[in-house]
Amino acid sequence: MRLLLRFLKPYAGLAAATLFALLLDVAGALFVPTILAEMINVGAEGGTEHILPTGMLMLAVTVVSGVGALVGSYLCAKLCANVGRDMRNAIYDSTLRFSDGDFNRFGTGSMITRTLNDVNVIQQAVMMSFQMLVPVPIMCVMGISLSFMLDVTMGWLLLVTVLIVVAITVVVVVKAAPIFDKLQRFIDRMNVVLRENITGVRPIRAFGRERHERKRLDTAFSDYAGSAIRVNLLFAGLDSFSFFFINIIIVAVMWVGGDRVGMHAMQIGDITALIEYSILILFYIMMAGFVMFMVPRAFICLGRAKEVIDLKPSIADPEGPDATEGRNAALAWQKQPSYLAQGEARAALDAAHPKVACFNHMTFRFSDAAEDTLQDLTFSCRRGQTTAIIGPTGSGKSTIARLMLRLIDATDGRVLLEGRNVTTMTQAELRDHIAYVPQKAWLFSGTIAENLRYGDPDATDEELWHALDVAQGSFVRELPDGLDSRVAQGGTNFSGGQRQRLAIARALVKKADLYIFDDSFSALDFATDAKLRKALATEITDAAVLIIAQRVSTIVHADQIIVLADGKVQGRGTHDELMRTCATYQEIARSQMRADDADGTDGTDGTDEVVK
Ligand SMILES: Nc1ncnc2c1ncn2[C@@H]1O[C@H](COP(=O)(O)OP(=O)(O)OP(=O)(O)O)[C@@H](O)[C@H]1O
């Protein structure tokens, strides 16, 4: 509730105006039968000259009430649309601050449900509450007071009826609340299964798992349908009960009212007013009951939205950017005896190729893992040099890229950029220095130019073409629309290799200090891979390059190769050094040679260099 008030606060004026307009509507609705009763009473006693002015008054009240209803509905819709928009933006903003772990906690399906469906439920509930719930107490108090003013006995009759109906409505609503909780989780589930089925339609067909998946979907749909039917049964029950009571009260008012008129305790026109009051009050309570059905669901949705909006990201920016802490740490590290012992050679290297990124005795373990994914990792990426990481699948290579980008934080040790601990920089500042090509080359729906300008929104067409040329993306020149060619969501209208080259070009458009290529050449044929690396070497001369790769041929020319296995560094050096000293590297290189022999690949792709 506090969350809702937080979002309503900026629109306090609009909310007050909405309530005032709706109050006019309610007051008018009750005032009309009061005037009508007066007209009948006066008319019954022969005062026909009052009919015209009273009729005009009724008309005026109806107009005011109608305008109140119209304006109230408009303001209410505006208010709720604004609140809904702000809430969706707040959820999205919060998502942008999520670390990888935070994302995994919620899951994509649930995040979509929370942003779209949950906020929609909240928006609808707020709108209906304003229009149908908030006026109820006003309607009840005013209607019952007017009834008491006409006749005390009739007032009591109406009051008791209202209390019974309210009590039954509350019981039904309380019963429905847990079903709504389930309903929302079933929507999450449907979302997850449906997404999996749509995005994974090819493997589903390829493995002939249509029946299995259909069953999974059917279960998700049936669970949702079962709960929805139970809720609707309660809803229908309350509906019929309310109409039944409205009819009963009309009969009761006529019956008891007839007696009271016979006893001269009230006048004939009062019966009309009392019937109108009863119908209005019970109708509003009935409508409130329907809204109350939505309220528990809206509270659950509010709770789910709050979980996201108020989540303290596991990776947060420092309170005040603390550059000195990071620099001091880097200097302290460089003063260690082991570091100094390596003496002049290192000093010369530092001068020629200053360090851009450093991993300093860094250890990392996923929160749900039993073992460290990376252990005691120490290496640097230097300006003007290429550092490569190679290792078997699952050895922790991509985790290094995620740590550098601070999508996850080191469990122990430090990750430094330009001598500063990454935890002392804001994430935006850190990522500003880095251009990253993810393992899965994800493209956004739009045009090729729009995708490339993710790297730099101000890049000219010439710069985009240049980046494409370096990334061996000349296929774009052959497309009829060139840079304006359409890209489907995820880039699915391009081949894997084309997607990788576009993702590489996107990274190249950004001028960065560190370029990270996470297995970004894997879908390229050997010849294109070789050409691309050659073009990269002449293009990126003043930045550090970190290449994560599976193929030895991709990294054979790297200035430094880190061999990783089971999260530990097994060897470090150039290709030639490692071929002499590192058994793991030799094994990787030989296994790839054997695979190439088996493939019948000749030596024109760089594998001959690997073999030597
Ligand atoms: N969110 C996570 N929670 C727990 N463990 C994870 C998570 N993400 C990755 N891992 C584990 O961390 C290890 C390293 O994963 P990583 O993706 O870094 O490997 P990799 O060397 O890049 O593999 P590949 O070459 O196949 O891409 C793997 O064993 C993986 O199962």
CSV table of N, CA, C and O and ligand atoms in Angstrom, one decimal, residues 104 366 368 373 392-399 402 439 550, ligand 1:
chain,number,residue,atom,x,y,z
A,104,ASN,N,18.7,-13.8,-12.2
A,104,ASN,CA,18.4,-15.3,-12.1
A,104,ASN,C,17.3,-15.5,-11.0
A,104,ASN,O,16.5,-16.4,-11.1
A,366,PHE,N,30.0,-18.7,-7.4
A,366,PHE,CA,28.6,-18.4,-7.5
A,366,PHE,C,27.9,-18.7,-6.1
A,366,PHE,O,28.3,-19.7,-5.5
A,368,ASP,N,25.2,-20.0,-5.3
A,368,ASP,CA,24.6,-21.3,-5.2
A,368,ASP,C,25.5,-22.5,-5.5
A,368,ASP,O,25.1,-23.6,-5.7
A,373,THR,N,34.4,-21.0,-8.8
A,373,THR,CA,34.5,-21.2,-10.3
A,373,THR,C,35.9,-20.7,-10.8
A,373,THR,O,36.4,-21.2,-11.7
A,392,PRO,N,39.0,-25.5,-21.4
A,392,PRO,CA,37.9,-26.4,-21.8
A,392,PRO,C,36.6,-25.7,-21.4
A,392,PRO,O,36.6,-24.7,-20.7
A,393,THR,N,35.5,-26.2,-22.0
A,393,THR,CA,34.2,-25.6,-21.7
A,393,THR,C,33.9,-25.7,-20.2
A,393,THR,O,34.2,-26.7,-19.6
A,394,GLY,N,33.3,-24.7,-19.7
A,394,GLY,CA,33.0,-24.7,-18.2
A,394,GLY,C,34.1,-24.3,-17.3
A,394,GLY,O,34.0,-24.4,-16.1
A,395,SER,N,35.3,-23.9,-17.9
A,395,SER,CA,36.4,-23.7,-17.1
A,395,SER,C,36.4,-22.3,-16.4
A,395,SER,O,37.3,-22.0,-15.6
A,396,GLY,N,35.4,-21.5,-16.8
A,396,GLY,CA,35.3,-20.2,-16.2
A,396,GLY,C,35.7,-19.0,-17.0
A,396,GLY,O,35.9,-17.9,-16.5
A,397,LYS,N,35.8,-19.2,-18.3
A,397,LYS,CA,36.3,-18.1,-19.2
A,397,LYS,C,35.3,-16.9,-19.3
A,397,LYS,O,35.7,-15.8,-19.1
A,398,SER,N,34.0,-17.2,-19.5
A,398,SER,CA,33.0,-16.2,-19.6
A,398,SER,C,32.8,-15.5,-18.3
A,398,SER,O,32.5,-14.3,-18.2
A,399,THR,N,33.0,-16.2,-17.2
A,399,THR,CA,32.9,-15.6,-15.9
A,399,THR,C,33.9,-14.5,-15.7
A,399,THR,O,33.6,-13.5,-15.1
A,402,ARG,N,32.4,-11.4,-17.3
A,402,ARG,CA,31.3,-10.9,-16.4
A,402,ARG,C,31.9,-10.2,-15.2
A,402,ARG,O,31.3,-9.2,-14.7
A,439,GLN,N,29.1,-13.7,-25.7
A,439,GLN,CA,29.2,-15.0,-26.3
A,439,GLN,C,28.0,-15.3,-27.2
A,439,GLN,O,28.2,-15.8,-28.3
A,550,GLN,N,37.9,-20.7,-27.8
A,550,GLN,CA,38.0,-22.2,-27.7
A,550,GLN,C,39.0,-22.7,-28.7
A,550,GLN,O,39.7,-23.7,-28.4
B,1,LIG,N1,24.6,-18.4,-12.5
B,1,LIG,C1,25.4,-19.4,-12.2
B,1,LIG,N2,25.3,-20.1,-11.0
B,1,LIG,C2,26.1,-21.1,-10.8
B,1,LIG,N3,27.0,-21.6,-11.6
B,1,LIG,C3,27.2,-21.0,-12.7
B,1,LIG,C4,26.4,-19.9,-13.1
B,1,LIG,N4,26.8,-19.4,-14.3
B,1,LIG,C5,27.9,-20.3,-14.7
B,1,LIG,N5,28.1,-21.2,-13.7
B,1,LIG,C6,29.1,-22.2,-13.8
B,1,LIG,O1,30.4,-21.6,-13.8
B,1,LIG,C7,31.3,-22.4,-14.5
B,1,LIG,C8,32.0,-21.5,-15.5
B,1,LIG,O2,31.1,-21.0,-16.5
B,1,LIG,P1,31.6,-20.1,-17.7
B,1,LIG,O3,30.4,-19.7,-18.5
B,1,LIG,O4,32.5,-19.0,-17.2
B,1,LIG,O5,32.5,-21.2,-18.5
B,1,LIG,P2,33.2,-21.0,-19.9
B,1,LIG,O6,34.6,-21.5,-19.7
B,1,LIG,O7,33.0,-19.7,-20.5
B,1,LIG,O8,32.4,-22.1,-20.7
B,1,LIG,P3,32.1,-22.1,-22.3
B,1,LIG,O9,33.4,-22.2,-23.0
B,1,LIG,O10,31.3,-23.4,-22.5
B,1,LIG,O11,31.4,-20.9,-22.6
B,1,LIG,C9,30.5,-23.5,-15.2
B,1,LIG,O12,30.8,-24.7,-14.5
B,1,LIG,C10,29.1,-23.1,-15.0
B,1,LIG,O13,28.2,-24.2,-14.8
